[in-house]
Coordinates of N, CA and C in Angstrom, one line a residue:
M5 N 0.8 -1.2 0.0 CA 0.0 0.0 0.0 C 0.9 1.2 0.0
V6 N 0.5 2.2 -0.8 CA 1.2 3.5 -0.8 C 0.1 4.6 -0.7
D7 N 0.2 5.3 0.4 CA -0.8 6.4 0.7 C -2.2 5.8 0.7
G8 N -2.4 4.7 1.2 CA -3.7 4.1 1.3 C -4.2 3.4 0.1
D9 N -3.5 3.4 -1.0 CA -3.8 2.8 -2.3 C -3.2 1.4 -2.3
Q10 N -4.0 0.4 -2.6 CA -3.5 -1.0 -2.8 C -2.8 -1.0 -4.2
M11 N -1.5 -1.4 -4.1 CA -0.7 -1.5 -5.4 C -0.4 -2.9 -5.7
V12 N -0.8 -3.4 -6.8 CA -0.5 -4.8 -7.2 C 0.5 -4.9 -8.4
D13 N 0.6 -3.9 -9.2 CA 1.4 -3.9 -10.4 C 2.7 -3.2 -10.0
S14 N 3.8 -4.0 -10.2 CA 5.1 -3.5 -9.8 C 5.5 -2.2 -10.4
S15 N 5.2 -1.9 -11.7 CA 5.5 -0.7 -12.3 C 4.7 0.5 -11.7
D16 N 3.4 0.3 -11.4 CA 2.7 1.3 -10.7 C 3.3 1.6 -9.4
L17 N 3.7 0.6 -8.7 CA 4.3 0.8 -7.4 C 5.6 1.6 -7.5
I18 N 6.4 1.3 -8.4 CA 7.7 2.0 -8.6 C 7.4 3.4 -9.0
D19 N 6.4 3.7 -9.9 CA 6.0 5.0 -10.3 C 5.6 5.9 -9.1
K20 N 4.7 5.3 -8.3 CA 4.2 6.0 -7.1 C 5.2 6.3 -6.1
L21 N 6.1 5.4 -5.8 CA 7.2 5.6 -4.8 C 8.2 6.6 -5.4
T22 N 8.5 6.5 -6.6 CA 9.4 7.5 -7.2 C 8.9 8.9 -7.1
K23 N 7.6 9.1 -7.4 CA 7.0 10.4 -7.3 C 7.1 10.9 -5.8
K24 N 6.9 10.0 -4.9 CA 7.0 10.4 -3.5 C 8.4 10.8 -3.1
I25 N 9.4 10.1 -3.6 CA 10.8 10.4 -3.3 C 11.3 11.6 -4.0
H26 N 10.9 11.7 -5.3 CA 11.4 12.8 -6.1 C 10.2 13.6 -6.6
P27 N 9.5 14.4 -5.8 CA 8.3 15.1 -6.2 C 8.5 16.1 -7.3
D28 N 9.7 16.7 -7.3 CA 10.0 17.8 -8.2 C 10.9 17.4 -9.4
G29 N 11.4 16.2 -9.3 CA 12.4 15.7 -10.3 C 11.8 15.1 -11.5
Q30 N 12.6 15.0 -12.6 CA 12.2 14.2 -13.7 C 12.2 12.8 -13.4
L31 N 11.1 12.1 -13.6 CA 11.0 10.7 -13.2 C 11.8 9.8 -14.1
E32 N 11.6 9.9 -15.4 CA 12.3 9.0 -16.3 C 12.3 9.6 -17.7
G33 N 13.2 9.2 -18.5 CA 13.2 9.6 -19.9 C 12.4 8.6 -20.7
D34 N 12.2 9.0 -22.0 CA 11.4 8.2 -22.9 C 12.0 6.8 -23.0
E35 N 13.3 6.7 -23.1 CA 13.9 5.4 -23.3 C 13.7 4.5 -22.1
E36 N 13.8 5.0 -20.9 CA 13.6 4.3 -19.7 C 12.1 3.8 -19.6
K37 N 11.2 4.7 -19.9 CA 9.8 4.3 -19.9 C 9.5 3.3 -20.9
K38 N 10.0 3.4 -22.1 CA 9.8 2.4 -23.2 C 10.2 1.0 -22.7
W39 N 11.4 0.9 -22.1 CA 11.9 -0.4 -21.7 C 11.2 -1.0 -20.4
R40 N 10.7 -0.1 -19.6 CA 9.9 -0.6 -18.5 C 8.6 -1.2 -19.0
G41 N 8.0 -0.5 -20.0 CA 6.9 -1.1 -20.7 C 7.1 -2.4 -21.3
W42 N 8.3 -2.5 -21.9 CA 8.7 -3.8 -22.6 C 8.8 -4.9 -21.5
V43 N 9.3 -4.6 -20.4 CA 9.4 -5.6 -19.3 C 7.9 -6.1 -19.0
D44 N 7.0 -5.1 -18.7 CA 5.7 -5.5 -18.3 C 4.9 -6.2 -19.4
N45 N 5.1 -5.8 -20.7 CA 4.2 -6.3 -21.8 C 4.8 -7.4 -22.6
H46 N 6.1 -7.7 -22.4 CA 6.8 -8.7 -23.2 C 7.6 -9.7 -22.3
L47 N 8.6 -9.2 -21.6 CA 9.5 -10.0 -20.9 C 8.9 -10.9 -19.9
V48 N 8.0 -10.4 -19.1 CA 7.3 -11.2 -18.0 C 6.6 -12.4 -18.6
H49 N 6.0 -12.2 -19.8 CA 5.2 -13.3 -20.4 C 6.1 -14.5 -20.9
I50 N 7.4 -14.3 -21.1 CA 8.3 -15.3 -21.6 C 8.7 -16.2 -20.4
L51 N 8.7 -15.7 -19.2 CA 9.3 -16.5 -18.1 C 8.6 -17.8 -17.8
S52 N 7.3 -17.8 -17.5 CA 6.6 -19.0 -17.1 C 6.8 -20.1 -18.1
P53 N 6.6 -19.9 -19.4 CA 6.9 -21.0 -20.3 C 8.3 -21.5 -20.3
N54 N 9.2 -20.7 -19.8 CA 10.6 -21.2 -19.7 C 10.9 -21.9 -18.4
I55 N 10.4 -21.3 -17.3 CA 10.6 -21.9 -16.0 C 10.0 -23.3 -15.9
Y56 N 8.8 -23.4 -16.5 CA 8.0 -24.7 -16.4 C 8.0 -25.4 -17.7
R57 N 9.0 -25.2 -18.5 CA 9.0 -25.8 -19.9 C 8.9 -27.3 -19.9
S58 N 9.5 -28.0 -19.0 CA 9.5 -29.4 -18.9 C 9.1 -29.8 -17.5
T59 N 8.8 -31.1 -17.3 CA 8.4 -31.5 -15.9 C 9.7 -31.4 -15.0
S60 N 10.9 -31.6 -15.5 CA 12.1 -31.5 -14.7 C 12.3 -30.1 -14.3
E61 N 12.1 -29.1 -15.2 CA 12.3 -27.7 -14.9 C 11.3 -27.2 -13.9
A62 N 10.0 -27.7 -14.1 CA 9.0 -27.3 -13.2 C 9.3 -27.8 -11.8
L63 N 9.8 -29.0 -11.7 CA 10.2 -29.6 -10.4 C 11.3 -28.9 -9.8
E64 N 12.3 -28.4 -10.6 CA 13.4 -27.7 -10.1 C 13.0 -26.4 -9.4
S65 N 12.0 -25.7 -10.1 CA 11.6 -24.4 -9.5 C 10.8 -24.6 -8.2
F66 N 10.0 -25.7 -8.1 CA 9.3 -25.9 -6.9 C 10.1 -26.5 -5.8
D67 N 11.2 -27.2 -6.2 CA 12.1 -27.7 -5.2 C 12.7 -26.6 -4.3
Y68 N 13.1 -25.5 -4.9 CA 13.6 -24.3 -4.2 C 12.5 -23.8 -3.2
I69 N 11.3 -23.6 -3.8 CA 10.2 -23.0 -3.0 C 9.9 -23.9 -1.8
T70 N 9.8 -25.2 -2.0 CA 9.4 -26.1 -0.9 C 10.6 -26.4 0.0
T71 N 11.8 -26.3 -0.4 CA 12.9 -26.6 0.4 C 13.1 -25.4 1.4
H72 N 12.9 -24.2 0.9 CA 13.1 -23.0 1.8 C 11.9 -22.4 2.4
G73 N 10.8 -23.1 2.2 CA 9.5 -22.6 2.8 C 9.3 -23.4 4.2
N74 N 8.3 -23.0 4.9 CA 8.0 -23.6 6.2 C 6.9 -24.6 6.0
F75 N 7.3 -25.8 5.4 CA 6.4 -26.9 5.1 C 6.7 -28.1 5.9
S76 N 5.7 -28.9 6.2 CA 6.0 -30.2 6.8 C 6.4 -31.1 5.6
F77 N 6.9 -32.3 5.9 CA 7.3 -33.2 4.9 C 6.2 -33.5 3.9
T78 N 5.0 -33.8 4.4 CA 3.9 -34.1 3.5 C 3.5 -32.9 2.7
E79 N 3.4 -31.7 3.3 CA 3.1 -30.5 2.6 C 4.1 -30.2 1.5
R80 N 5.4 -30.4 1.8 CA 6.5 -30.2 0.9 C 6.3 -31.1 -0.4
L81 N 6.1 -32.3 -0.1 CA 5.9 -33.3 -1.3 C 4.7 -32.9 -2.1
T82 N 3.6 -32.6 -1.4 CA 2.4 -32.3 -2.1 C 2.5 -31.0 -2.9
A83 N 3.1 -30.0 -2.3 CA 3.3 -28.7 -3.0 C 4.2 -28.8 -4.1
K84 N 5.3 -29.5 -3.9 CA 6.3 -29.7 -5.0 C 5.8 -30.3 -6.2
Y85 N 5.2 -31.5 -6.0 CA 4.7 -32.3 -7.2 C 3.4 -31.8 -7.8
A86 N 2.5 -31.4 -6.9 CA 1.2 -30.9 -7.5 C 1.4 -29.5 -8.1
G87 N 2.2 -28.7 -7.4 CA 2.5 -27.3 -7.9 C 3.2 -27.4 -9.2
A88 N 4.3 -28.2 -9.3 CA 5.1 -28.3 -10.5 C 4.2 -28.8 -11.7
M89 N 3.4 -29.8 -11.4 CA 2.5 -30.3 -12.5 C 1.5 -29.3 -13.0
A90 N 0.9 -28.6 -12.0 CA -0.1 -27.6 -12.4 C 0.6 -26.5 -13.2
M91 N 1.7 -26.0 -12.8 CA 2.4 -24.9 -13.5 C 3.0 -25.4 -14.8
Y92 N 3.3 -26.6 -14.9 CA 3.7 -27.2 -16.2 C 2.6 -27.0 -17.3
F93 N 1.4 -27.3 -16.8 CA 0.2 -27.2 -17.8 C -0.2 -25.8 -18.0
V94 N -0.1 -24.9 -16.9 CA -0.4 -23.5 -17.1 C 0.5 -22.9 -18.1
S95 N 1.8 -23.3 -18.0 CA 2.8 -22.7 -18.9 C 2.5 -23.0 -20.3
K96 N 2.0 -24.1 -20.6 CA 1.6 -24.5 -22.0 C 0.5 -23.6 -22.5
K97 N -0.5 -23.2 -21.6 CA -1.5 -22.3 -22.0 C -1.0 -20.9 -22.2
L98 N -0.1 -20.5 -21.3 CA 0.5 -19.2 -21.5 C 1.4 -19.1 -22.8
K99 N 2.0 -20.1 -23.1 CA 2.8 -20.2 -24.3 C 1.9 -20.0 -25.5
K100 N 0.8 -20.6 -25.5 CA -0.1 -20.5 -26.6 C -0.8 -19.1 -26.6
K101 N -1.1 -18.6 -25.5 CA -1.8 -17.3 -25.3 C -0.9 -16.2 -25.9
H102 N 0.4 -16.3 -25.6 CA 1.4 -15.2 -26.0 C 2.1 -15.6 -27.3
N103 N 1.6 -16.6 -28.1 CA 2.1 -16.9 -29.4 C 3.6 -17.2 -29.3
I104 N 4.0 -18.0 -28.3 CA 5.4 -18.4 -28.2 C 5.5 -19.8 -28.8
T105 N 6.3 -20.0 -29.8 CA 6.5 -21.3 -30.4 C 7.7 -22.0 -29.8
D106 N 8.7 -21.3 -29.6 CA 9.9 -21.9 -29.0 C 10.3 -21.0 -27.8
E107 N 10.0 -21.5 -26.6 CA 10.2 -20.7 -25.4 C 11.6 -20.3 -25.1
R108 N 12.6 -21.2 -25.4 CA 14.0 -20.8 -25.2 C 14.4 -19.7 -26.2
A109 N 14.0 -19.9 -27.4 CA 14.4 -18.9 -28.5 C 13.8 -17.6 -28.1
A110 N 12.6 -17.6 -27.6 CA 12.0 -16.3 -27.1 C 12.8 -15.7 -26.0
L111 N 13.2 -16.5 -25.0 CA 14.0 -16.0 -23.9 C 15.3 -15.4 -24.4
Y112 N 16.0 -16.2 -25.2 CA 17.3 -15.7 -25.8 C 17.1 -14.4 -26.6
E113 N 16.1 -14.4 -27.4 CA 15.8 -13.2 -28.2 C 15.6 -12.0 -27.3
A114 N 14.8 -12.2 -26.2 CA 14.6 -11.1 -25.3 C 15.9 -10.6 -24.6
A115 N 16.7 -11.5 -24.2 CA 18.0 -11.2 -23.6 C 18.8 -10.4 -24.6
E116 N 18.9 -10.8 -25.8 CA 19.7 -10.1 -26.8 C 19.1 -8.8 -27.1
T117 N 17.8 -8.7 -27.2 CA 17.1 -7.4 -27.4 C 17.5 -6.4 -26.3
W118 N 17.6 -6.9 -25.0 CA 17.9 -6.0 -23.9 C 19.4 -5.6 -24.1
V119 N 20.3 -6.5 -24.4 CA 21.7 -6.1 -24.5 C 21.9 -5.1 -25.6
D120 N 21.2 -5.3 -26.7 CA 21.2 -4.4 -27.8 C 20.8 -3.0 -27.4
A121 N 19.7 -2.9 -26.5 CA 19.2 -1.6 -26.0 C 20.3 -0.9 -25.2
L122 N 21.2 -1.6 -24.6 CA 22.2 -0.9 -23.8 C 23.2 -0.1 -24.7
K123 N 23.3 -0.4 -25.9 CA 24.1 0.3 -26.9 C 25.5 0.5 -26.4
G124 N 26.1 -0.5 -25.8 CA 27.5 -0.5 -25.3 C 27.6 0.1 -23.9
R125 N 26.6 0.6 -23.4 CA 26.6 1.2 -22.0 C 26.7 0.1 -21.0
E126 N 27.2 0.5 -19.8 CA 27.2 -0.5 -18.7 C 25.8 -0.9 -18.3
F127 N 24.9 0.2 -18.3 CA 23.5 0.0 -17.9 C 22.7 0.8 -18.8
L128 N 21.4 0.6 -18.9 CA 20.5 1.5 -19.7 C 20.6 2.9 -19.2
G129 N 20.8 3.0 -17.8 CA 20.9 4.3 -17.2 C 22.3 4.9 -17.3
G130 N 23.2 4.3 -18.1 CA 24.5 4.8 -18.2 C 25.5 4.2 -17.3
A131 N 26.1 5.0 -16.4 CA 27.1 4.5 -15.4 C 26.4 3.8 -14.3
K132 N 25.1 4.1 -14.0 CA 24.4 3.5 -12.9 C 23.1 3.0 -13.5
P133 N 22.6 1.9 -12.8 CA 21.3 1.4 -13.3 C 20.1 2.4 -13.1
N134 N 19.2 2.4 -14.0 CA 18.0 3.2 -13.8 C 16.8 2.2 -13.6
L135 N 15.6 2.8 -13.5 CA 14.5 1.9 -13.2 C 14.2 0.8 -14.2
A136 N 14.6 1.0 -15.5 CA 14.4 0.0 -16.5 C 15.4 -1.2 -16.2
D137 N 16.6 -0.8 -15.9 CA 17.6 -1.8 -15.5 C 17.1 -2.6 -14.3
L138 N 16.6 -1.9 -13.3 CA 16.1 -2.6 -12.1 C 14.9 -3.5 -12.5
A139 N 14.0 -3.0 -13.4 CA 12.8 -3.8 -13.8 C 13.3 -5.1 -14.5
V140 N 14.2 -5.0 -15.4 CA 14.7 -6.2 -16.1 C 15.3 -7.2 -15.1
Y141 N 16.2 -6.6 -14.3 CA 16.9 -7.4 -13.3 C 15.9 -8.1 -12.3
G142 N 14.9 -7.4 -11.9 CA 13.9 -7.9 -11.0 C 13.2 -9.1 -11.6
V143 N 12.9 -9.0 -12.9 CA 12.2 -10.1 -13.5 C 13.1 -11.3 -13.7
L144 N 14.4 -11.1 -14.1 CA 15.3 -12.2 -14.4 C 15.9 -12.8 -13.2
R145 N 16.0 -12.0 -12.1 CA 16.7 -12.5 -10.9 C 16.2 -13.9 -10.4
P146 N 14.9 -14.0 -10.3 CA 14.4 -15.3 -9.7 C 14.7 -16.5 -10.6
I147 N 15.0 -16.4 -11.9 CA 15.3 -17.5 -12.7 C 16.8 -17.7 -12.9
R148 N 17.7 -16.8 -12.3 CA 19.1 -16.9 -12.6 C 19.7 -18.2 -12.4
Y149 N 19.4 -18.9 -11.3 CA 20.1 -20.2 -11.0 C 19.2 -21.4 -11.3
L150 N 18.1 -21.2 -12.0 CA 17.3 -22.3 -12.6 C 17.9 -22.6 -13.9
K151 N 17.5 -23.7 -14.5 CA 18.0 -24.1 -15.8 C 17.8 -23.1 -16.9
S152 N 16.6 -22.5 -16.9 CA 16.3 -21.5 -17.9 C 17.2 -20.3 -17.7
G153 N 17.5 -19.8 -16.5 CA 18.4 -18.7 -16.3 C 19.9 -19.0 -16.7
R154 N 20.3 -20.2 -16.3 CA 21.6 -20.6 -16.6 C 21.8 -20.7 -18.1
D155 N 20.8 -21.3 -18.8 CA 20.8 -21.4 -20.3 C 20.9 -20.0 -20.9
M156 N 20.1 -19.1 -20.4 CA 20.0 -17.7 -20.9 C 21.4 -17.0 -20.8
V157 N 22.1 -17.2 -19.7 CA 23.4 -16.5 -19.5 C 24.4 -17.2 -20.4
E158 N 24.3 -18.5 -20.5 CA 25.3 -19.3 -21.3 C 25.1 -19.0 -22.8
H159 N 23.9 -18.8 -23.3 CA 23.7 -18.7 -24.7 C 23.4 -17.3 -25.3
T160 N 23.5 -16.3 -24.4 CA 23.3 -14.9 -24.9 C 24.4 -14.1 -24.3
R161 N 24.4 -12.8 -24.6 CA 25.4 -11.8 -24.1 C 24.9 -11.1 -22.9
I162 N 23.9 -11.6 -22.2 CA 23.4 -10.8 -21.0 C 24.2 -11.0 -19.8
G163 N 25.0 -12.0 -19.7 CA 25.8 -12.3 -18.5 C 26.6 -11.2 -17.9
D164 N 27.3 -10.4 -18.7 CA 28.1 -9.3 -18.2 C 27.2 -8.2 -17.5
W165 N 26.1 -7.9 -18.2 CA 25.2 -6.9 -17.6 C 24.6 -7.5 -16.3
Y166 N 24.2 -8.7 -16.3 CA 23.6 -9.3 -15.1 C 24.6 -9.3 -14.0
T167 N 25.9 -9.6 -14.2 CA 26.9 -9.5 -13.2 C 27.1 -8.1 -12.7
R168 N 27.1 -7.1 -13.6 CA 27.2 -5.7 -13.1 C 26.0 -5.3 -12.3
M169 N 24.8 -5.8 -12.6 CA 23.6 -5.6 -11.8 C 23.7 -6.2 -10.5
E170 N 24.2 -7.4 -10.4 CA 24.4 -8.1 -9.1 C 25.3 -7.3 -8.2
N171 N 26.4 -6.8 -8.8 CA 27.3 -6.0 -8.1 C 26.7 -4.6 -7.6
A172 N 25.9 -4.1 -8.4 CA 25.2 -2.8 -8.1 C 24.1 -3.0 -7.1
V173 N 23.4 -4.0 -7.2 CA 22.2 -4.3 -6.3 C 22.5 -5.1 -5.1
G174 N 23.4 -6.1 -5.3 CA 23.7 -7.0 -4.3 C 23.3 -8.4 -4.7
V175 N 24.0 -9.4 -4.4 CA 23.6 -10.8 -4.8 C 22.4 -11.2 -4.0
S176 N 21.7 -12.2 -4.6 CA 20.5 -12.8 -4.1 C 20.9 -13.5 -2.8
S177 N 19.9 -13.5 -1.9 CA 20.1 -14.3 -0.7 C 19.7 -15.8 -0.9
K178 N 19.3 -16.1 -2.1 CA 18.9 -17.5 -2.5 C 20.1 -18.4 -2.3
I179 N 19.8 -19.5 -1.7 CA 20.9 -20.5 -1.5 C 21.0 -21.3 -2.8
R180 N 22.2 -21.3 -3.4 CA 22.4 -22.0 -4.6 C 22.5 -23.5 -4.4
A181 N 21.8 -24.3 -5.2 CA 21.8 -25.7 -5.1 C 23.1 -26.3 -5.6

């Protein structure tokens, strides 16, 4: 909640908080706004079909959730296997809904599109990350150590930018398997 308003969209939340922190300042340039929109309207839709692309990848993502959550043994097994199977089937519907024929190719293309947008800069914001950098990083961070994220870093040019973002923001507290 911000000023009594329920905020569920991360971009709306960032906009409102930025206006509170910088009431007289320029919030963002056209380029930054364009790429934040790209995150919301394109990048986020590619993730689920990649995270839950196969049953083994779906199980991998739920393994982390259930291992680090406060679940009993029975709850952990139920959540892991039922959740993974449910999301595997949901991801297939999302893939169709967003006209994704090859989920990995779409992920790699998105990563390359982002790197191209940097135009040789360290960050889209120049020497320091801006809100668009943070939005892309925030969307990609949860998948970084899953198979889809490892594949993305291995098969695209996004790894250097991702490492710079980790250094700027701080590494995840996620325990790496």
